[in-house]
């Protein structure tokens, strides 16, 4: 079945440093979504990418969808302590199911 | 107003017991989901209902039985609880069924089986 791999599993940065998490699928995706889960919280939708090569920005966050629609990345510029949490990618396949990556836990040292 | 609510928030129970978790959404969405998040934070889809019809039924033990009395509610009943069932269970909803739909998650139910 469809698998979505996400790396790294953990990332610790100093406040102000950049952060990137990567997502790779074993199959071509119809779309990819990104969610953020704060410690003790629930996943919250950030963004969706649908088109090949698509790039979207939300303030300090930049999301990319690969040309082959099999990989994606989330880059945060100049991290802040409010960025702490687990970032999940979720890939859409040919059925109703979104397959979530295992997430990248970001911790930020102030 | 909470968009997706779950009860209870915490559930501590003994092995072998039967328990239920309830979920309600007031977003007017057609589709609802149950996810299990283990201690390593892995989010795994268990079930999904669209307009009360089961559309996703992943490989989970048949001790888990979902029920959707109407499209605003999705409950999860677990029989004969085992230690490995300890996890956070998230309910979610989306406007329609489909992988391009945004999913809205509830606050989670933290289940601990002793």
PDB file of C-alpha atoms in Angstrom:
ATOM      1  CA  UNK A   1       0.000   0.000   0.000  1.00  0.00           C
ATOM      2  CA  UNK A   2       0.891   3.641  -0.148  1.00  0.00           C
ATOM      3  CA  UNK A   3       3.658   4.706   2.201  1.00  0.00           C
ATOM      4  CA  UNK A   4       4.684   8.205   3.148  1.00  0.00           C
ATOM      5  CA  UNK A   5       8.096   8.570   4.743  1.00  0.00           C
ATOM      6  CA  UNK A   6       9.019  11.701   6.625  1.00  0.00           C
ATOM      7  CA  UNK A   7      12.444  12.815   7.825  1.00  0.00           C
ATOM      8  CA  UNK A   8      13.937  13.760  10.139  1.00  0.00           C
ATOM      9  CA  UNK A   9      12.036  12.240  13.027  1.00  0.00           C
ATOM     10  CA  UNK A  10      13.341  14.912  15.404  1.00  0.00           C
ATOM     11  CA  UNK A  11      14.974  18.292  14.925  1.00  0.00           C
ATOM     12  CA  UNK A  12      16.274  20.579  17.619  1.00  0.00           C
ATOM     13  CA  UNK A  13      17.264  24.105  16.618  1.00  0.00           C
ATOM     14  CA  UNK A  14      18.280  27.345  18.226  1.00  0.00           C
ATOM     15  CA  UNK A  15      15.732  30.102  17.895  1.00  0.00           C
ATOM     16  CA  UNK A  16      16.430  31.988  14.687  1.00  0.00           C
ATOM     17  CA  UNK A  17      17.784  28.968  12.805  1.00  0.00           C
ATOM     18  CA  UNK A  18      15.991  27.502   9.818  1.00  0.00           C
ATOM     19  CA  UNK A  19      14.207  24.146   9.802  1.00  0.00           C
ATOM     20  CA  UNK A  20      13.181  21.771   7.029  1.00  0.00           C
ATOM     21  CA  UNK A  21      11.200  18.545   7.047  1.00  0.00           C
ATOM     22  CA  UNK A  22      10.908  16.251   4.037  1.00  0.00           C
ATOM     23  CA  UNK A  23       8.243  13.899   2.903  1.00  0.00           C
ATOM     24  CA  UNK A  24       8.579  11.114   0.321  1.00  0.00           C
ATOM     25  CA  UNK A  25       5.938   8.843  -1.094  1.00  0.00           C
ATOM     26  CA  UNK A  26       6.331   5.437  -2.668  1.00  0.00           C
ATOM     27  CA  UNK A  27       3.627   6.348  -5.197  1.00  0.00           C
ATOM     28  CA  UNK A  28       2.518   9.450  -7.073  1.00  0.00           C
ATOM     29  CA  UNK A  29       0.231  11.561  -4.946  1.00  0.00           C
ATOM     30  CA  UNK A  30      -2.872  13.454  -5.977  1.00  0.00           C
ATOM     31  CA  UNK A  31      -2.164  16.045  -3.308  1.00  0.00           C
ATOM     32  CA  UNK A  32      -0.276  16.602  -0.105  1.00  0.00           C
ATOM     33  CA  UNK A  33      -1.444  18.265   3.080  1.00  0.00           C
ATOM     34  CA  UNK A  34       0.580  19.536   6.016  1.00  0.00           C
ATOM     35  CA  UNK A  35      -0.600  19.571   9.611  1.00  0.00           C
ATOM     36  CA  UNK A  36       0.930  20.876  12.831  1.00  0.00           C
ATOM     37  CA  UNK A  37       0.372  19.333  16.237  1.00  0.00           C
ATOM     38  CA  UNK A  38       1.439  21.297  19.291  1.00  0.00           C
ATOM     39  CA  UNK A  39       2.546  19.268  22.330  1.00  0.00           C
ATOM     40  CA  UNK A  40      -0.553  17.876  24.011  1.00  0.00           C
ATOM     41  CA  UNK A  41      -2.733  19.179  21.198  1.00  0.00           C
ATOM     42  CA  UNK A  42      -4.384  17.892  18.074  1.00  0.00           C
ATOM     43  CA  UNK A  43      -3.319  18.117  14.431  1.00  0.00           C
ATOM     44  CA  UNK A  44      -4.268  21.398  12.780  1.00  0.00           C
ATOM     45  CA  UNK A  45      -4.351  21.858   9.025  1.00  0.00           C
ATOM     46  CA  UNK A  46      -1.705  24.184   7.603  1.00  0.00           C
ATOM     47  CA  UNK A  47      -1.882  23.923   3.839  1.00  0.00           C
ATOM     48  CA  UNK A  48      -2.588  21.755   0.819  1.00  0.00           C
ATOM     49  CA  UNK A  49      -0.534  21.403  -2.369  1.00  0.00           C
ATOM     50  CA  UNK A  50      -2.067  19.909  -5.486  1.00  0.00           C
ATOM     51  CA  UNK A  51      -0.066  20.929  -8.551  1.00  0.00           C
ATOM     52  CA  UNK A  52       3.250  19.505  -9.671  1.00  0.00           C
ATOM     53  CA  UNK A  53       6.088  21.821  -8.606  1.00  0.00           C
ATOM     54  CA  UNK A  54       3.761  23.980  -6.530  1.00  0.00           C
ATOM     55  CA  UNK A  55       5.255  26.335  -3.956  1.00  0.00           C
ATOM     56  CA  UNK A  56       3.188  28.087  -1.321  1.00  0.00           C
ATOM     57  CA  UNK A  57       4.201  30.457   1.453  1.00  0.00           C
ATOM     58  CA  UNK A  58       2.651  31.322   4.768  1.00  0.00           C
ATOM     59  CA  UNK A  59       4.740  34.028   6.439  1.00  0.00           C
ATOM     60  CA  UNK A  60       7.959  32.201   7.459  1.00  0.00           C
ATOM     61  CA  UNK A  61       6.739  28.807   6.202  1.00  0.00           C
ATOM     62  CA  UNK A  62       7.427  27.633   2.648  1.00  0.00           C
ATOM     63  CA  UNK A  63       5.833  24.476   1.283  1.00  0.00           C
ATOM     64  CA  UNK A  64       6.909  22.703  -1.895  1.00  0.00           C
ATOM     65  CA  UNK A  65       5.446  19.835  -3.904  1.00  0.00           C
ATOM     66  CA  UNK A  66       7.873  17.984  -6.145  1.00  0.00           C
ATOM     67  CA  UNK A  67       7.631  17.872  -9.919  1.00  0.00           C
ATOM     68  CA  UNK A  68       6.864  14.165  -9.839  1.00  0.00           C
ATOM     69  CA  UNK A  69       4.293  14.662  -7.051  1.00  0.00           C
ATOM     70  CA  UNK A  70       6.091  12.114  -4.905  1.00  0.00           C
ATOM     71  CA  UNK A  71       7.838  14.402  -2.455  1.00  0.00           C
ATOM     72  CA  UNK A  72       7.245  17.551  -0.502  1.00  0.00           C
ATOM     73  CA  UNK A  73       9.021  19.781   1.972  1.00  0.00           C
ATOM     74  CA  UNK A  74       8.209  22.324   4.628  1.00  0.00           C
ATOM     75  CA  UNK A  75      10.806  24.967   5.385  1.00  0.00           C
ATOM     76  CA  UNK A  76      10.593  27.387   8.290  1.00  0.00           C
ATOM     77  CA  UNK A  77      12.808  30.447   8.176  1.00  0.00           C
ATOM     78  CA  UNK A  78      14.123  31.914  11.438  1.00  0.00           C
ATOM     79  CA  UNK A  79      12.313  29.608  13.819  1.00  0.00           C
ATOM     80  CA  UNK A  80      10.529  30.948  16.865  1.00  0.00           C
ATOM     81  CA  UNK A  81       9.514  29.180  20.060  1.00  0.00           C
ATOM     82  CA  UNK A  82       5.925  29.239  18.826  1.00  0.00           C
ATOM     83  CA  UNK A  83       6.969  26.902  15.987  1.00  0.00           C
ATOM     84  CA  UNK A  84       7.480  24.035  18.443  1.00  0.00           C
ATOM     85  CA  UNK A  85       5.427  20.965  17.628  1.00  0.00           C
ATOM     86  CA  UNK A  86       5.179  17.948  15.357  1.00  0.00           C
ATOM     87  CA  UNK A  87       4.740  18.609  11.651  1.00  0.00           C
ATOM     88  CA  UNK A  88       2.969  15.945   9.635  1.00  0.00           C
ATOM     89  CA  UNK A  89       2.651  15.560   5.910  1.00  0.00           C
ATOM     90  CA  UNK A  90      -0.287  13.570   4.591  1.00  0.00           C
ATOM     91  CA  UNK A  91      -0.469  12.259   1.066  1.00  0.00           C
ATOM     92  CA  UNK A  92      -3.589  11.637  -0.948  1.00  0.00           C
ATOM     93  CA  UNK A  93      -3.758   8.490  -3.053  1.00  0.00           C
ATOM     94  CA  UNK A  94      -6.407   6.904  -5.194  1.00  0.00           C
ATOM     95  CA  UNK A  95      -8.942   6.235  -2.472  1.00  0.00           C
ATOM     96  CA  UNK A  96     -10.511   8.278   0.284  1.00  0.00           C
ATOM     97  CA  UNK A  97      -7.559   7.790   2.582  1.00  0.00           C
ATOM     98  CA  UNK A  98      -4.921  10.349   3.522  1.00  0.00           C
ATOM     99  CA  UNK A  99      -1.709   8.595   4.521  1.00  0.00           C
ATOM    100  CA  UNK A 100       0.156  10.456   7.225  1.00  0.00           C
ATOM    101  CA  UNK A 101       3.916  10.520   7.574  1.00  0.00           C
ATOM    102  CA  UNK A 102       5.328   9.776  11.005  1.00  0.00           C
ATOM    103  CA  UNK A 103       5.932  13.428  11.676  1.00  0.00           C
ATOM    104  CA  UNK A 104       8.924  15.576  12.557  1.00  0.00           C
ATOM    105  CA  UNK A 105       9.093  16.856  16.101  1.00  0.00           C
ATOM    106  CA  UNK A 106      10.612  20.335  16.158  1.00  0.00           C
ATOM    107  CA  UNK A 107      11.964  21.763  19.388  1.00  0.00           C
ATOM    108  CA  UNK A 108      13.345  25.282  19.572  1.00  0.00           C
ATOM    109  CA  UNK A 109      15.859  26.469  22.134  1.00  0.00           C
ATOM    110  CA  UNK A 110      15.215  30.140  23.046  1.00  0.00           C
TER     111      UNK A 110
ATOM    112  CA  UNK B   1     -18.223  26.530  20.157  1.00  0.00           C
ATOM    113  CA  UNK B   2     -15.988  23.525  19.653  1.00  0.00           C
ATOM    114  CA  UNK B   3     -16.143  22.348  16.046  1.00  0.00           C
ATOM    115  CA  UNK B   4     -15.206  18.706  16.723  1.00  0.00           C
ATOM    116  CA  UNK B   5     -15.669  17.486  20.262  1.00  0.00           C
ATOM    117  CA  UNK B   6     -14.847  14.164  21.865  1.00  0.00           C
ATOM    118  CA  UNK B   7     -15.797  12.586  25.167  1.00  0.00           C
ATOM    119  CA  UNK B   8     -14.228  11.580  27.369  1.00  0.00           C
ATOM    120  CA  UNK B   9     -10.958  13.468  27.202  1.00  0.00           C
ATOM    121  CA  UNK B  10      -9.216  10.909  29.407  1.00  0.00           C
ATOM    122  CA  UNK B  11     -10.071   7.274  29.917  1.00  0.00           C
ATOM    123  CA  UNK B  12      -8.244   4.964  32.310  1.00  0.00           C
ATOM    124  CA  UNK B  13      -9.516   1.420  32.463  1.00  0.00           C
ATOM    125  CA  UNK B  14      -8.552  -2.163  33.188  1.00  0.00           C
ATOM    126  CA  UNK B  15      -7.630  -4.766  30.626  1.00  0.00           C
ATOM    127  CA  UNK B  16     -10.640  -6.736  29.452  1.00  0.00           C
ATOM    128  CA  UNK B  17     -13.146  -3.924  29.932  1.00  0.00           C
ATOM    129  CA  UNK B  18     -15.395  -2.525  27.212  1.00  0.00           C
ATOM    130  CA  UNK B  19     -15.437   1.234  26.612  1.00  0.00           C
ATOM    131  CA  UNK B  20     -16.867   3.782  24.197  1.00  0.00           C
ATOM    132  CA  UNK B  21     -15.600   7.110  22.911  1.00  0.00           C
ATOM    133  CA  UNK B  22     -18.002   9.634  21.419  1.00  0.00           C
ATOM    134  CA  UNK B  23     -17.417  12.274  18.779  1.00  0.00           C
ATOM    135  CA  UNK B  24     -19.618  15.081  17.541  1.00  0.00           C
ATOM    136  CA  UNK B  25     -19.031  17.749  14.917  1.00  0.00           C
ATOM    137  CA  UNK B  26     -21.093  20.900  14.441  1.00  0.00           C
ATOM    138  CA  UNK B  27     -19.509  21.901  11.136  1.00  0.00           C
ATOM    139  CA  UNK B  28     -22.192  20.317   8.983  1.00  0.00           C
ATOM    140  CA  UNK B  29     -19.616  17.986   7.463  1.00  0.00           C
ATOM    141  CA  UNK B  30     -20.525  14.770   5.667  1.00  0.00           C
ATOM    142  CA  UNK B  31     -17.450  12.736   6.565  1.00  0.00           C
ATOM    143  CA  UNK B  32     -15.942  11.670   9.875  1.00  0.00           C
ATOM    144  CA  UNK B  33     -12.851   9.678  10.822  1.00  0.00           C
ATOM    145  CA  UNK B  34     -11.205   7.836  13.687  1.00  0.00           C
ATOM    146  CA  UNK B  35      -7.434   7.914  14.009  1.00  0.00           C
ATOM    147  CA  UNK B  36      -5.163   6.213  16.515  1.00  0.00           C
ATOM    148  CA  UNK B  37      -1.969   7.994  17.586  1.00  0.00           C
ATOM    149  CA  UNK B  38       0.498   5.778  19.406  1.00  0.00           C
ATOM    150  CA  UNK B  39       3.235   6.791  21.812  1.00  0.00           C
ATOM    151  CA  UNK B  40       5.571   7.507  18.887  1.00  0.00           C
ATOM    152  CA  UNK B  41       3.038  10.012  17.525  1.00  0.00           C
ATOM    153  CA  UNK B  42       2.229   7.880  14.467  1.00  0.00           C
ATOM    154  CA  UNK B  43      -1.242   8.832  13.182  1.00  0.00           C
ATOM    155  CA  UNK B  44      -3.063   5.856  11.707  1.00  0.00           C
ATOM    156  CA  UNK B  45      -6.484   5.967  10.107  1.00  0.00           C
ATOM    157  CA  UNK B  46      -8.886   3.392  11.498  1.00  0.00           C
ATOM    158  CA  UNK B  47     -12.315   4.147  10.063  1.00  0.00           C
ATOM    159  CA  UNK B  48     -14.186   6.726   8.065  1.00  0.00           C
ATOM    160  CA  UNK B  49     -17.879   7.306   7.525  1.00  0.00           C
ATOM    161  CA  UNK B  50     -19.489   9.399   4.839  1.00  0.00           C
ATOM    162  CA  UNK B  51     -23.147  10.236   5.467  1.00  0.00           C
ATOM    163  CA  UNK B  52     -23.369   7.337   7.919  1.00  0.00           C
ATOM    164  CA  UNK B  53     -21.855   4.899   5.424  1.00  0.00           C
ATOM    165  CA  UNK B  54     -18.548   3.177   6.214  1.00  0.00           C
ATOM    166  CA  UNK B  55     -16.009   4.055   3.502  1.00  0.00           C
ATOM    167  CA  UNK B  56     -12.671   3.310   5.156  1.00  0.00           C
ATOM    168  CA  UNK B  57     -12.170   0.233   7.283  1.00  0.00           C
ATOM    169  CA  UNK B  58      -8.502  -0.323   7.929  1.00  0.00           C
ATOM    170  CA  UNK B  59      -6.998  -3.473   9.330  1.00  0.00           C
ATOM    171  CA  UNK B  60      -7.934  -3.077  12.961  1.00  0.00           C
ATOM    172  CA  UNK B  61      -8.996  -5.807  15.387  1.00  0.00           C
ATOM    173  CA  UNK B  62     -12.722  -6.499  15.252  1.00  0.00           C
ATOM    174  CA  UNK B  63     -12.842  -5.555  18.939  1.00  0.00           C
ATOM    175  CA  UNK B  64     -13.127  -2.011  17.541  1.00  0.00           C
ATOM    176  CA  UNK B  65     -16.566  -1.182  16.227  1.00  0.00           C
ATOM    177  CA  UNK B  66     -17.500   2.263  14.935  1.00  0.00           C
ATOM    178  CA  UNK B  67     -21.046   3.515  14.783  1.00  0.00           C
ATOM    179  CA  UNK B  68     -22.469   6.594  13.103  1.00  0.00           C
ATOM    180  CA  UNK B  69     -26.047   7.280  14.225  1.00  0.00           C
ATOM    181  CA  UNK B  70     -26.142  10.405  12.057  1.00  0.00           C
ATOM    182  CA  UNK B  71     -23.610  12.347  10.051  1.00  0.00           C
ATOM    183  CA  UNK B  72     -22.762  14.633  12.981  1.00  0.00           C
ATOM    184  CA  UNK B  73     -21.791  11.786  15.284  1.00  0.00           C
ATOM    185  CA  UNK B  74     -19.265   8.982  15.133  1.00  0.00           C
ATOM    186  CA  UNK B  75     -18.697   6.740  18.108  1.00  0.00           C
ATOM    187  CA  UNK B  76     -16.065   4.099  18.731  1.00  0.00           C
ATOM    188  CA  UNK B  77     -16.723   1.082  20.898  1.00  0.00           C
ATOM    189  CA  UNK B  78     -13.839  -1.088  22.028  1.00  0.00           C
ATOM    190  CA  UNK B  79     -14.403  -4.554  23.470  1.00  0.00           C
ATOM    191  CA  UNK B  80     -12.010  -6.518  25.646  1.00  0.00           C
ATOM    192  CA  UNK B  81      -9.445  -3.747  25.956  1.00  0.00           C
ATOM    193  CA  UNK B  82      -5.789  -4.729  25.731  1.00  0.00           C
ATOM    194  CA  UNK B  83      -2.628  -2.984  26.904  1.00  0.00           C
ATOM    195  CA  UNK B  84      -1.717  -2.219  23.295  1.00  0.00           C
ATOM    196  CA  UNK B  85      -4.897  -0.201  22.861  1.00  0.00           C
ATOM    197  CA  UNK B  86      -3.389   2.541  25.011  1.00  0.00           C
ATOM    198  CA  UNK B  87      -3.076   5.551  22.736  1.00  0.00           C
ATOM    199  CA  UNK B  88      -4.671   8.860  21.853  1.00  0.00           C
ATOM    200  CA  UNK B  89      -7.740   8.455  19.667  1.00  0.00           C
ATOM    201  CA  UNK B  90      -8.603  11.399  17.453  1.00  0.00           C
ATOM    202  CA  UNK B  91     -11.862  11.995  15.728  1.00  0.00           C
ATOM    203  CA  UNK B  92     -11.815  14.216  12.642  1.00  0.00           C
ATOM    204  CA  UNK B  93     -14.274  15.483  10.093  1.00  0.00           C
ATOM    205  CA  UNK B  94     -14.197  16.894   6.577  1.00  0.00           C
ATOM    206  CA  UNK B  95     -16.842  18.544   4.453  1.00  0.00           C
ATOM    207  CA  UNK B  96     -16.874  15.720   1.945  1.00  0.00           C
ATOM    208  CA  UNK B  97     -15.127  12.403   1.432  1.00  0.00           C
ATOM    209  CA  UNK B  98     -11.948  12.759  -0.564  1.00  0.00           C
ATOM    210  CA  UNK B  99      -8.246  13.143  -0.053  1.00  0.00           C
ATOM    211  CA  UNK B 100      -8.288  16.823  -0.999  1.00  0.00           C
ATOM    212  CA  UNK B 101     -10.602  17.706   1.833  1.00  0.00           C
ATOM    213  CA  UNK B 102      -9.203  19.484   4.883  1.00  0.00           C
ATOM    214  CA  UNK B 103      -9.616  17.426   8.009  1.00  0.00           C
ATOM    215  CA  UNK B 104     -10.595  19.051  11.303  1.00  0.00           C
ATOM    216  CA  UNK B 105      -9.462  17.128  14.337  1.00  0.00           C
ATOM    217  CA  UNK B 106     -11.044  16.872  17.748  1.00  0.00           C
ATOM    218  CA  UNK B 107      -9.017  17.333  20.939  1.00  0.00           C
ATOM    219  CA  UNK B 108      -8.376  13.602  21.332  1.00  0.00           C
ATOM    220  CA  UNK B 109      -9.224  10.949  23.898  1.00  0.00           C
ATOM    221  CA  UNK B 110      -6.263   9.704  25.899  1.00  0.00           C
ATOM    222  CA  UNK B 111      -6.883   6.023  26.636  1.00  0.00           C
ATOM    223  CA  UNK B 112      -4.749   4.178  29.161  1.00  0.00           C
ATOM    224  CA  UNK B 113      -5.325   0.472  29.653  1.00  0.00           C
ATOM    225  CA  UNK B 114      -3.865  -0.971  32.858  1.00  0.00           C
TER     226      UNK B 114
END
